[in-house]
Amino acid sequence: MRLDRFISNASDYSRSQIKHLVREGRVLINGNAANNAATVVTEDDQISVDDVLIHTPHARYLMLYKPAGVVSATKDSEHPTALDLLDEPRPEQLQIAGRLDIDTTGLLLITDDGQWNHRITSPRSQCRKTYQVEFADPLNEAMVKKFRDGLWLDGEKRRCLPADLEITGERCALLTISEGKYHQVKRMFAAIGNRVTKLHRLRVGQIELDDTLAPGEYRPLTQQEIDSVVQIS
Ligand code: URA
């Protein structure tokens, strides 16, 4: 990343202050004065300002139990946002990896690692997400087959990828999808003439919502959970 970004992420210096410091020769990269704030540096480089080493903050990976009524956005003028529920420094650097509707509850992943986020949300990754769904009308096996064969959603040019629907009760099921189209689950049920009445996300890839979290609570991911999100092949 650029030197000025590296320093501003890890300190209170603004980008313009950093340019000024570079011009004055007060920023060192591996012991040599930096001559350009745009120089690309890595975490292996030793960066100092006025001989004080700048430590990179570790990337953050969080799971939040999103309650209903909270929007999956970083800013909203009307509703509380997922970021409002966090007590984290530099909240402006956090991004949501895969949004949920305001009335959907459950697992929301939040990070400041853009590449990790991309591995979850890129359509190429076909990351599997499991939802607990409640709906208005009972389902039958023919409908399960429609999900498995790939549903056509209104306004889409391609069929959905095959989805696994496991009926768990008269008006509830577990649904696993490998895409993240806008309002996808609600639109899938609409496509078979049904209606979602409650939606809760249980799992994203290998990461499961921690059942010790109450709605509105969050915790950092374990290293194993972070590493489970692998490079897109
Ligand atoms: N699909 C939906 O329709 N809503 C969500 O919040 C998530 C998936």
PDB file of C-alpha atoms and ligand atoms in Angstrom:
ATOM      1  CA  MET A   1       0.000   0.000   0.000  1.00  0.00           C
ATOM      2  CA  ARG A   2       1.053   3.622  -0.381  1.00  0.00           C
ATOM      3  CA  LEU A   3       3.300   5.019   2.311  1.00  0.00           C
ATOM      4  CA  ASP A   4       0.866   7.836   3.224  1.00  0.00           C
ATOM      5  CA  ARG A   5      -2.014   5.341   3.548  1.00  0.00           C
ATOM      6  CA  PHE A   6       0.138   2.990   5.623  1.00  0.00           C
ATOM      7  CA  ILE A   7       1.016   5.762   8.076  1.00  0.00           C
ATOM      8  CA  SER A   8      -2.465   7.304   8.230  1.00  0.00           C
ATOM      9  CA  ASN A   9      -4.016   3.871   8.926  1.00  0.00           C
ATOM     10  CA  ALA A  10      -1.680   3.343  11.835  1.00  0.00           C
ATOM     11  CA  SER A  11      -1.491   6.829  13.343  1.00  0.00           C
ATOM     12  CA  ASP A  12      -3.295  10.121  13.784  1.00  0.00           C
ATOM     13  CA  TYR A  13      -1.350  11.826  10.956  1.00  0.00           C
ATOM     14  CA  SER A  14      -3.482  13.013   8.041  1.00  0.00           C
ATOM     15  CA  ARG A  15      -2.373  12.383   4.463  1.00  0.00           C
ATOM     16  CA  SER A  16      -1.410  16.052   4.016  1.00  0.00           C
ATOM     17  CA  GLN A  17       0.624  16.059   7.239  1.00  0.00           C
ATOM     18  CA  ILE A  18       2.415  12.936   6.015  1.00  0.00           C
ATOM     19  CA  LYS A  19       3.312  14.600   2.680  1.00  0.00           C
ATOM     20  CA  HIS A  20       4.767  17.457   4.652  1.00  0.00           C
ATOM     21  CA  LEU A  21       6.740  15.084   6.924  1.00  0.00           C
ATOM     22  CA  VAL A  22       8.095  13.262   3.864  1.00  0.00           C
ATOM     23  CA  ARG A  23       9.201  16.560   2.312  1.00  0.00           C
ATOM     24  CA  GLU A  24      11.022  17.406   5.538  1.00  0.00           C
ATOM     25  CA  GLY A  25      12.825  14.027   5.465  1.00  0.00           C
ATOM     26  CA  ARG A  26      11.260  12.946   8.760  1.00  0.00           C
ATOM     27  CA  VAL A  27       9.817   9.690   7.395  1.00  0.00           C
ATOM     28  CA  LEU A  28      12.205   6.753   7.051  1.00  0.00           C
ATOM     29  CA  ILE A  29      11.648   3.497   5.160  1.00  0.00           C
ATOM     30  CA  ASN A  30      14.059   0.840   6.417  1.00  0.00           C
ATOM     31  CA  GLY A  31      16.331   3.575   7.707  1.00  0.00           C
ATOM     32  CA  ASN A  32      16.384   5.672   4.504  1.00  0.00           C
ATOM     33  CA  ALA A  33      14.517   8.925   4.094  1.00  0.00           C
ATOM     34  CA  ALA A  34      11.382   8.479   1.986  1.00  0.00           C
ATOM     35  CA  ASN A  35      11.209  10.819  -0.982  1.00  0.00           C
ATOM     36  CA  ASN A  36       7.609  10.302  -2.030  1.00  0.00           C
ATOM     37  CA  ALA A  37       4.404   9.811  -0.014  1.00  0.00           C
ATOM     38  CA  ALA A  38       3.091   7.566  -2.789  1.00  0.00           C
ATOM     39  CA  THR A  39       5.927   5.033  -2.493  1.00  0.00           C
ATOM     40  CA  VAL A  40       4.542   1.536  -2.183  1.00  0.00           C
ATOM     41  CA  VAL A  41       5.471  -0.218   1.067  1.00  0.00           C
ATOM     42  CA  THR A  42       4.599  -3.565   2.610  1.00  0.00           C
ATOM     43  CA  GLU A  43       4.127  -4.826   6.163  1.00  0.00           C
ATOM     44  CA  ASP A  44       7.714  -6.118   6.036  1.00  0.00           C
ATOM     45  CA  ASP A  45       9.085  -2.575   5.688  1.00  0.00           C
ATOM     46  CA  GLN A  46      10.080  -0.663   8.810  1.00  0.00           C
ATOM     47  CA  ILE A  47       8.489   2.767   8.657  1.00  0.00           C
ATOM     48  CA  SER A  48       9.281   5.470  11.180  1.00  0.00           C
ATOM     49  CA  VAL A  49       8.318   9.093  11.700  1.00  0.00           C
ATOM     50  CA  ASP A  50      10.761  11.186  13.707  1.00  0.00           C
ATOM     51  CA  ASP A  51      12.503   7.900  14.610  1.00  0.00           C
ATOM     52  CA  VAL A  52       9.315   6.439  16.131  1.00  0.00           C
ATOM     53  CA  LEU A  53       8.406   3.119  14.549  1.00  0.00           C
ATOM     54  CA  ILE A  54       4.916   2.936  13.031  1.00  0.00           C
ATOM     55  CA  HIS A  55       3.232  -0.359  13.868  1.00  0.00           C
ATOM     56  CA  THR A  56       0.619  -1.637  11.448  1.00  0.00           C
ATOM     57  CA  PRO A  57      -2.623  -2.296  13.215  1.00  0.00           C
ATOM     58  CA  HIS A  58      -3.620  -5.912  12.676  1.00  0.00           C
ATOM     59  CA  ALA A  59      -6.494  -6.425  10.288  1.00  0.00           C
ATOM     60  CA  ARG A  60      -9.801  -6.936  12.052  1.00  0.00           C
ATOM     61  CA  TYR A  61     -12.237  -9.749  11.361  1.00  0.00           C
ATOM     62  CA  LEU A  62     -15.471  -9.675  13.333  1.00  0.00           C
ATOM     63  CA  MET A  63     -18.730 -11.589  13.484  1.00  0.00           C
ATOM     64  CA  LEU A  64     -21.794  -9.662  14.579  1.00  0.00           C
ATOM     65  CA  TYR A  65     -25.162 -11.135  15.468  1.00  0.00           C
ATOM     66  CA  LYS A  66     -27.182  -8.609  13.521  1.00  0.00           C
ATOM     67  CA  PRO A  67     -30.525  -7.888  15.139  1.00  0.00           C
ATOM     68  CA  ALA A  68     -33.608  -6.837  13.151  1.00  0.00           C
ATOM     69  CA  GLY A  69     -34.007  -3.079  12.642  1.00  0.00           C
ATOM     70  CA  VAL A  70     -30.301  -2.496  11.999  1.00  0.00           C
ATOM     71  CA  VAL A  71     -29.042  -1.726   8.502  1.00  0.00           C
ATOM     72  CA  SER A  72     -25.998  -3.429   6.973  1.00  0.00           C
ATOM     73  CA  ALA A  73     -24.403  -0.154   6.018  1.00  0.00           C
ATOM     74  CA  THR A  74     -21.679   2.029   7.362  1.00  0.00           C
ATOM     75  CA  LYS A  75     -23.895   5.154   7.430  1.00  0.00           C
ATOM     76  CA  ASP A  76     -27.646   5.701   7.477  1.00  0.00           C
ATOM     77  CA  SER A  77     -29.646   8.793   8.308  1.00  0.00           C
ATOM     78  CA  GLU A  78     -32.728   6.911   9.566  1.00  0.00           C
ATOM     79  CA  HIS A  79     -31.705   3.632  11.181  1.00  0.00           C
ATOM     80  CA  PRO A  80     -28.911   2.361  13.430  1.00  0.00           C
ATOM     81  CA  THR A  81     -26.161   0.685  11.423  1.00  0.00           C
ATOM     82  CA  ALA A  82     -24.202  -2.486  12.075  1.00  0.00           C
ATOM     83  CA  LEU A  83     -21.136  -0.323  12.718  1.00  0.00           C
ATOM     84  CA  ASP A  84     -23.016   1.586  15.449  1.00  0.00           C
ATOM     85  CA  LEU A  85     -23.101  -1.693  17.406  1.00  0.00           C
ATOM     86  CA  LEU A  86     -19.309  -1.991  17.455  1.00  0.00           C
ATOM     87  CA  ASP A  87     -16.918  -0.451  19.895  1.00  0.00           C
ATOM     88  CA  GLU A  88     -13.903  -0.334  17.587  1.00  0.00           C
ATOM     89  CA  PRO A  89     -11.251   2.252  16.744  1.00  0.00           C
ATOM     90  CA  ARG A  90     -11.186   3.571  13.148  1.00  0.00           C
ATOM     91  CA  PRO A  91     -14.740   2.389  12.351  1.00  0.00           C
ATOM     92  CA  GLU A  92     -14.541   4.200   8.999  1.00  0.00           C
ATOM     93  CA  GLN A  93     -12.106   1.518   7.788  1.00  0.00           C
ATOM     94  CA  LEU A  94     -14.501  -1.354   8.426  1.00  0.00           C
ATOM     95  CA  GLN A  95     -16.531  -2.912   5.634  1.00  0.00           C
ATOM     96  CA  ILE A  96     -19.419  -5.363   5.703  1.00  0.00           C
ATOM     97  CA  ALA A  97     -18.732  -8.639   3.897  1.00  0.00           C
ATOM     98  CA  GLY A  98     -22.159  -9.533   2.509  1.00  0.00           C
ATOM     99  CA  ARG A  99     -25.133  -7.461   3.543  1.00  0.00           C
ATOM    100  CA  LEU A 100     -28.391  -8.493   5.176  1.00  0.00           C
ATOM    101  CA  ASP A 101     -31.758  -6.743   4.817  1.00  0.00           C
ATOM    102  CA  ILE A 102     -32.928  -4.578   7.689  1.00  0.00           C
ATOM    103  CA  ASP A 103     -35.390  -7.249   8.856  1.00  0.00           C
ATOM    104  CA  THR A 104     -32.948 -10.173   8.454  1.00  0.00           C
ATOM    105  CA  THR A 105     -31.078 -11.330  11.548  1.00  0.00           C
ATOM    106  CA  GLY A 106     -27.952 -13.380  12.075  1.00  0.00           C
ATOM    107  CA  LEU A 107     -24.361 -13.674  10.965  1.00  0.00           C
ATOM    108  CA  LEU A 108     -22.749 -10.526   9.592  1.00  0.00           C
ATOM    109  CA  LEU A 109     -19.013 -10.508   8.876  1.00  0.00           C
ATOM    110  CA  ILE A 110     -17.151  -7.231   9.196  1.00  0.00           C
ATOM    111  CA  THR A 111     -13.523  -6.565   8.325  1.00  0.00           C
ATOM    112  CA  ASP A 112     -10.997  -3.967   7.274  1.00  0.00           C
ATOM    113  CA  ASP A 113      -9.241  -6.482   5.020  1.00  0.00           C
ATOM    114  CA  GLY A 114     -10.573  -5.677   1.555  1.00  0.00           C
ATOM    115  CA  GLN A 115      -9.107  -8.774  -0.070  1.00  0.00           C
ATOM    116  CA  TRP A 116     -10.644 -11.097   2.489  1.00  0.00           C
ATOM    117  CA  ASN A 117     -13.980  -9.333   1.994  1.00  0.00           C
ATOM    118  CA  HIS A 118     -13.651  -9.791  -1.764  1.00  0.00           C
ATOM    119  CA  ARG A 119     -13.052 -13.525  -1.352  1.00  0.00           C
ATOM    120  CA  ILE A 120     -16.429 -13.791   0.388  1.00  0.00           C
ATOM    121  CA  THR A 121     -18.468 -11.463  -1.776  1.00  0.00           C
ATOM    122  CA  SER A 122     -17.058 -11.963  -5.263  1.00  0.00           C
ATOM    123  CA  PRO A 123     -19.551 -13.903  -7.416  1.00  0.00           C
ATOM    124  CA  ARG A 124     -16.559 -15.979  -8.566  1.00  0.00           C
ATOM    125  CA  SER A 125     -16.059 -17.397  -5.083  1.00  0.00           C
ATOM    126  CA  GLN A 126     -19.588 -18.893  -4.979  1.00  0.00           C
ATOM    127  CA  CYS A 127     -19.337 -18.703  -1.199  1.00  0.00           C
ATOM    128  CA  ARG A 128     -22.101 -20.806   0.401  1.00  0.00           C
ATOM    129  CA  LYS A 129     -24.471 -19.097   2.823  1.00  0.00           C
ATOM    130  CA  THR A 130     -27.054 -20.901   4.930  1.00  0.00           C
ATOM    131  CA  TYR A 131     -30.279 -19.268   6.070  1.00  0.00           C
ATOM    132  CA  GLN A 132     -33.048 -20.358   8.373  1.00  0.00           C
ATOM    133  CA  VAL A 133     -36.185 -19.346   6.502  1.00  0.00           C
ATOM    134  CA  GLU A 134     -39.767 -19.133   7.656  1.00  0.00           C
ATOM    135  CA  PHE A 135     -42.428 -18.685   4.993  1.00  0.00           C
ATOM    136  CA  ALA A 136     -46.169 -18.213   4.537  1.00  0.00           C
ATOM    137  CA  ASP A 137     -47.205 -21.421   2.755  1.00  0.00           C
ATOM    138  CA  PRO A 138     -46.019 -25.015   3.210  1.00  0.00           C
ATOM    139  CA  LEU A 139     -43.532 -26.375   0.647  1.00  0.00           C
ATOM    140  CA  ASN A 140     -43.533 -29.677  -1.190  1.00  0.00           C
ATOM    141  CA  GLU A 141     -40.803 -31.799  -2.784  1.00  0.00           C
ATOM    142  CA  ALA A 142     -41.536 -30.372  -6.268  1.00  0.00           C
ATOM    143  CA  MET A 143     -40.564 -26.945  -4.950  1.00  0.00           C
ATOM    144  CA  VAL A 144     -37.397 -28.312  -3.376  1.00  0.00           C
ATOM    145  CA  LYS A 145     -36.516 -29.637  -6.838  1.00  0.00           C
ATOM    146  CA  LYS A 146     -37.087 -26.193  -8.363  1.00  0.00           C
ATOM    147  CA  PHE A 147     -34.542 -24.742  -5.940  1.00  0.00           C
ATOM    148  CA  ARG A 148     -32.142 -27.562  -6.784  1.00  0.00           C
ATOM    149  CA  ASP A 149     -32.580 -27.074 -10.545  1.00  0.00           C
ATOM    150  CA  GLY A 150     -31.990 -23.297 -10.318  1.00  0.00           C
ATOM    151  CA  LEU A 151     -34.827 -20.789 -10.058  1.00  0.00           C
ATOM    152  CA  TRP A 152     -35.478 -17.929 -12.446  1.00  0.00           C
ATOM    153  CA  LEU A 153     -35.751 -14.630 -10.589  1.00  0.00           C
ATOM    154  CA  ASP A 154     -37.628 -11.636 -11.952  1.00  0.00           C
ATOM    155  CA  GLY A 155     -35.358  -9.285 -13.854  1.00  0.00           C
ATOM    156  CA  GLU A 156     -32.389 -11.690 -14.028  1.00  0.00           C
ATOM    157  CA  LYS A 157     -30.814 -12.903 -17.271  1.00  0.00           C
ATOM    158  CA  ARG A 158     -29.587 -16.190 -15.804  1.00  0.00           C
ATOM    159  CA  ARG A 159     -31.021 -18.868 -13.623  1.00  0.00           C
ATOM    160  CA  CYS A 160     -29.881 -19.016  -9.993  1.00  0.00           C
ATOM    161  CA  LEU A 161     -27.223 -21.558  -9.186  1.00  0.00           C
ATOM    162  CA  PRO A 162     -28.607 -24.759  -7.639  1.00  0.00           C
ATOM    163  CA  ALA A 163     -29.668 -24.204  -4.032  1.00  0.00           C
ATOM    164  CA  ASP A 164     -30.156 -26.749  -1.241  1.00  0.00           C
ATOM    165  CA  LEU A 165     -33.458 -26.500   0.532  1.00  0.00           C
ATOM    166  CA  GLU A 166     -33.977 -28.737   3.540  1.00  0.00           C
ATOM    167  CA  ILE A 167     -37.505 -28.636   4.898  1.00  0.00           C
ATOM    168  CA  THR A 168     -37.361 -28.584   8.711  1.00  0.00           C
ATOM    169  CA  GLY A 169     -41.015 -27.907   9.528  1.00  0.00           C
ATOM    170  CA  GLU A 170     -44.347 -27.000   7.960  1.00  0.00           C
ATOM    171  CA  ARG A 171     -43.345 -23.406   7.340  1.00  0.00           C
ATOM    172  CA  CYS A 172     -39.585 -23.464   7.908  1.00  0.00           C
ATOM    173  CA  ALA A 173     -36.502 -24.689   6.081  1.00  0.00           C
ATOM    174  CA  LEU A 174     -32.751 -24.359   5.827  1.00  0.00           C
ATOM    175  CA  LEU A 175     -31.655 -22.850   2.549  1.00  0.00           C
ATOM    176  CA  THR A 176     -28.058 -22.834   1.279  1.00  0.00           C
ATOM    177  CA  ILE A 177     -27.207 -20.610  -1.686  1.00  0.00           C
ATOM    178  CA  SER A 178     -23.908 -19.848  -3.414  1.00  0.00           C
ATOM    179  CA  GLU A 179     -24.715 -16.351  -4.679  1.00  0.00           C
ATOM    180  CA  GLY A 180     -25.594 -13.025  -3.147  1.00  0.00           C
ATOM    181  CA  LYS A 181     -28.085 -11.370  -5.469  1.00  0.00           C
ATOM    182  CA  TYR A 182     -30.119  -8.467  -4.142  1.00  0.00           C
ATOM    183  CA  HIS A 183     -32.865  -9.806  -1.782  1.00  0.00           C
ATOM    184  CA  GLN A 184     -32.047 -13.222  -3.182  1.00  0.00           C
ATOM    185  CA  VAL A 185     -33.818 -15.469  -0.675  1.00  0.00           C
ATOM    186  CA  LYS A 186     -36.995 -13.381  -0.624  1.00  0.00           C
ATOM    187  CA  ARG A 187     -37.031 -13.299  -4.425  1.00  0.00           C
ATOM    188  CA  MET A 188     -36.482 -17.075  -4.618  1.00  0.00           C
ATOM    189  CA  PHE A 189     -39.524 -17.696  -2.474  1.00  0.00           C
ATOM    190  CA  ALA A 190     -41.509 -15.110  -4.462  1.00  0.00           C
ATOM    191  CA  ALA A 191     -40.520 -17.007  -7.633  1.00  0.00           C
ATOM    192  CA  ILE A 192     -42.415 -20.067  -6.371  1.00  0.00           C
ATOM    193  CA  GLY A 193     -45.394 -17.981  -5.245  1.00  0.00           C
ATOM    194  CA  ASN A 194     -44.470 -18.035  -1.560  1.00  0.00           C
ATOM    195  CA  ARG A 195     -43.403 -15.309   0.879  1.00  0.00           C
ATOM    196  CA  VAL A 196     -40.583 -15.167   3.428  1.00  0.00           C
ATOM    197  CA  THR A 197     -41.862 -14.181   6.872  1.00  0.00           C
ATOM    198  CA  LYS A 198     -38.563 -14.502   8.785  1.00  0.00           C
ATOM    199  CA  LEU A 199     -34.956 -14.782   7.649  1.00  0.00           C
ATOM    200  CA  HIS A 200     -31.894 -15.554   9.741  1.00  0.00           C
ATOM    201  CA  ARG A 201     -28.347 -16.221   8.478  1.00  0.00           C
ATOM    202  CA  LEU A 202     -26.583 -19.082  10.224  1.00  0.00           C
ATOM    203  CA  ARG A 203     -23.428 -19.609   8.217  1.00  0.00           C
ATOM    204  CA  VAL A 204     -21.136 -18.000   5.625  1.00  0.00           C
ATOM    205  CA  GLY A 205     -18.677 -20.440   4.071  1.00  0.00           C
ATOM    206  CA  GLN A 206     -17.270 -22.407   7.031  1.00  0.00           C
ATOM    207  CA  ILE A 207     -18.063 -19.656   9.529  1.00  0.00           C
ATOM    208  CA  GLU A 208     -21.062 -20.294  11.769  1.00  0.00           C
ATOM    209  CA  LEU A 209     -22.880 -17.761  13.913  1.00  0.00           C
ATOM    210  CA  ASP A 210     -21.583 -18.297  17.457  1.00  0.00           C
ATOM    211  CA  ASP A 211     -24.548 -19.423  19.548  1.00  0.00           C
ATOM    212  CA  THR A 212     -23.135 -17.727  22.647  1.00  0.00           C
ATOM    213  CA  LEU A 213     -23.676 -14.307  21.017  1.00  0.00           C
ATOM    214  CA  ALA A 214     -26.917 -12.466  21.764  1.00  0.00           C
ATOM    215  CA  PRO A 215     -28.464 -10.212  19.095  1.00  0.00           C
ATOM    216  CA  GLY A 216     -26.329  -7.072  18.839  1.00  0.00           C
ATOM    217  CA  GLU A 217     -23.182  -8.751  20.246  1.00  0.00           C
ATOM    218  CA  TYR A 218     -20.000  -9.422  18.309  1.00  0.00           C
ATOM    219  CA  ARG A 219     -16.646 -11.129  18.678  1.00  0.00           C
ATOM    220  CA  PRO A 220     -13.401 -11.339  16.718  1.00  0.00           C
ATOM    221  CA  LEU A 221     -13.071 -14.346  14.417  1.00  0.00           C
ATOM    222  CA  THR A 222     -10.648 -17.094  15.406  1.00  0.00           C
ATOM    223  CA  GLN A 223      -7.579 -17.612  13.218  1.00  0.00           C
ATOM    224  CA  GLN A 224      -9.159 -20.822  11.951  1.00  0.00           C
ATOM    225  CA  GLU A 225     -12.307 -18.958  10.892  1.00  0.00           C
ATOM    226  CA  ILE A 226     -10.254 -16.273   9.144  1.00  0.00           C
ATOM    227  CA  ASP A 227      -8.138 -18.872   7.332  1.00  0.00           C
ATOM    228  CA  SER A 228     -11.214 -20.810   6.223  1.00  0.00           C
ATOM    229  CA  VAL A 229     -11.909 -18.091   3.669  1.00  0.00           C
ATOM    230  CA  VAL A 230      -9.492 -19.201   1.006  1.00  0.00           C
ATOM    231  CA  GLN A 231      -8.124 -17.549  -2.120  1.00  0.00           C
ATOM    232  CA  ILE A 232     -10.477 -17.652  -5.121  1.00  0.00           C
ATOM    233  CA  SER A 233      -9.089 -20.174  -7.594  1.00  0.00           C
TER     234      SER A 233
HETATM  235  N1  URA B   1     -31.642 -12.739   0.914  1.00  0.00           N
HETATM  236  C1  URA B   1     -32.594 -11.850   1.229  1.00  0.00           C
HETATM  237  O1  URA B   1     -33.635 -11.780   0.593  1.00  0.00           O
HETATM  238  N2  URA B   1     -32.345 -11.018   2.268  1.00  0.00           N
HETATM  239  C2  URA B   1     -31.235 -11.075   3.029  1.00  0.00           C
HETATM  240  O2  URA B   1     -31.085 -10.296   3.973  1.00  0.00           O
HETATM  241  C3  URA B   1     -30.249 -12.010   2.690  1.00  0.00           C
HETATM  242  C4  URA B   1     -30.476 -12.848   1.623  1.00  0.00           C
END
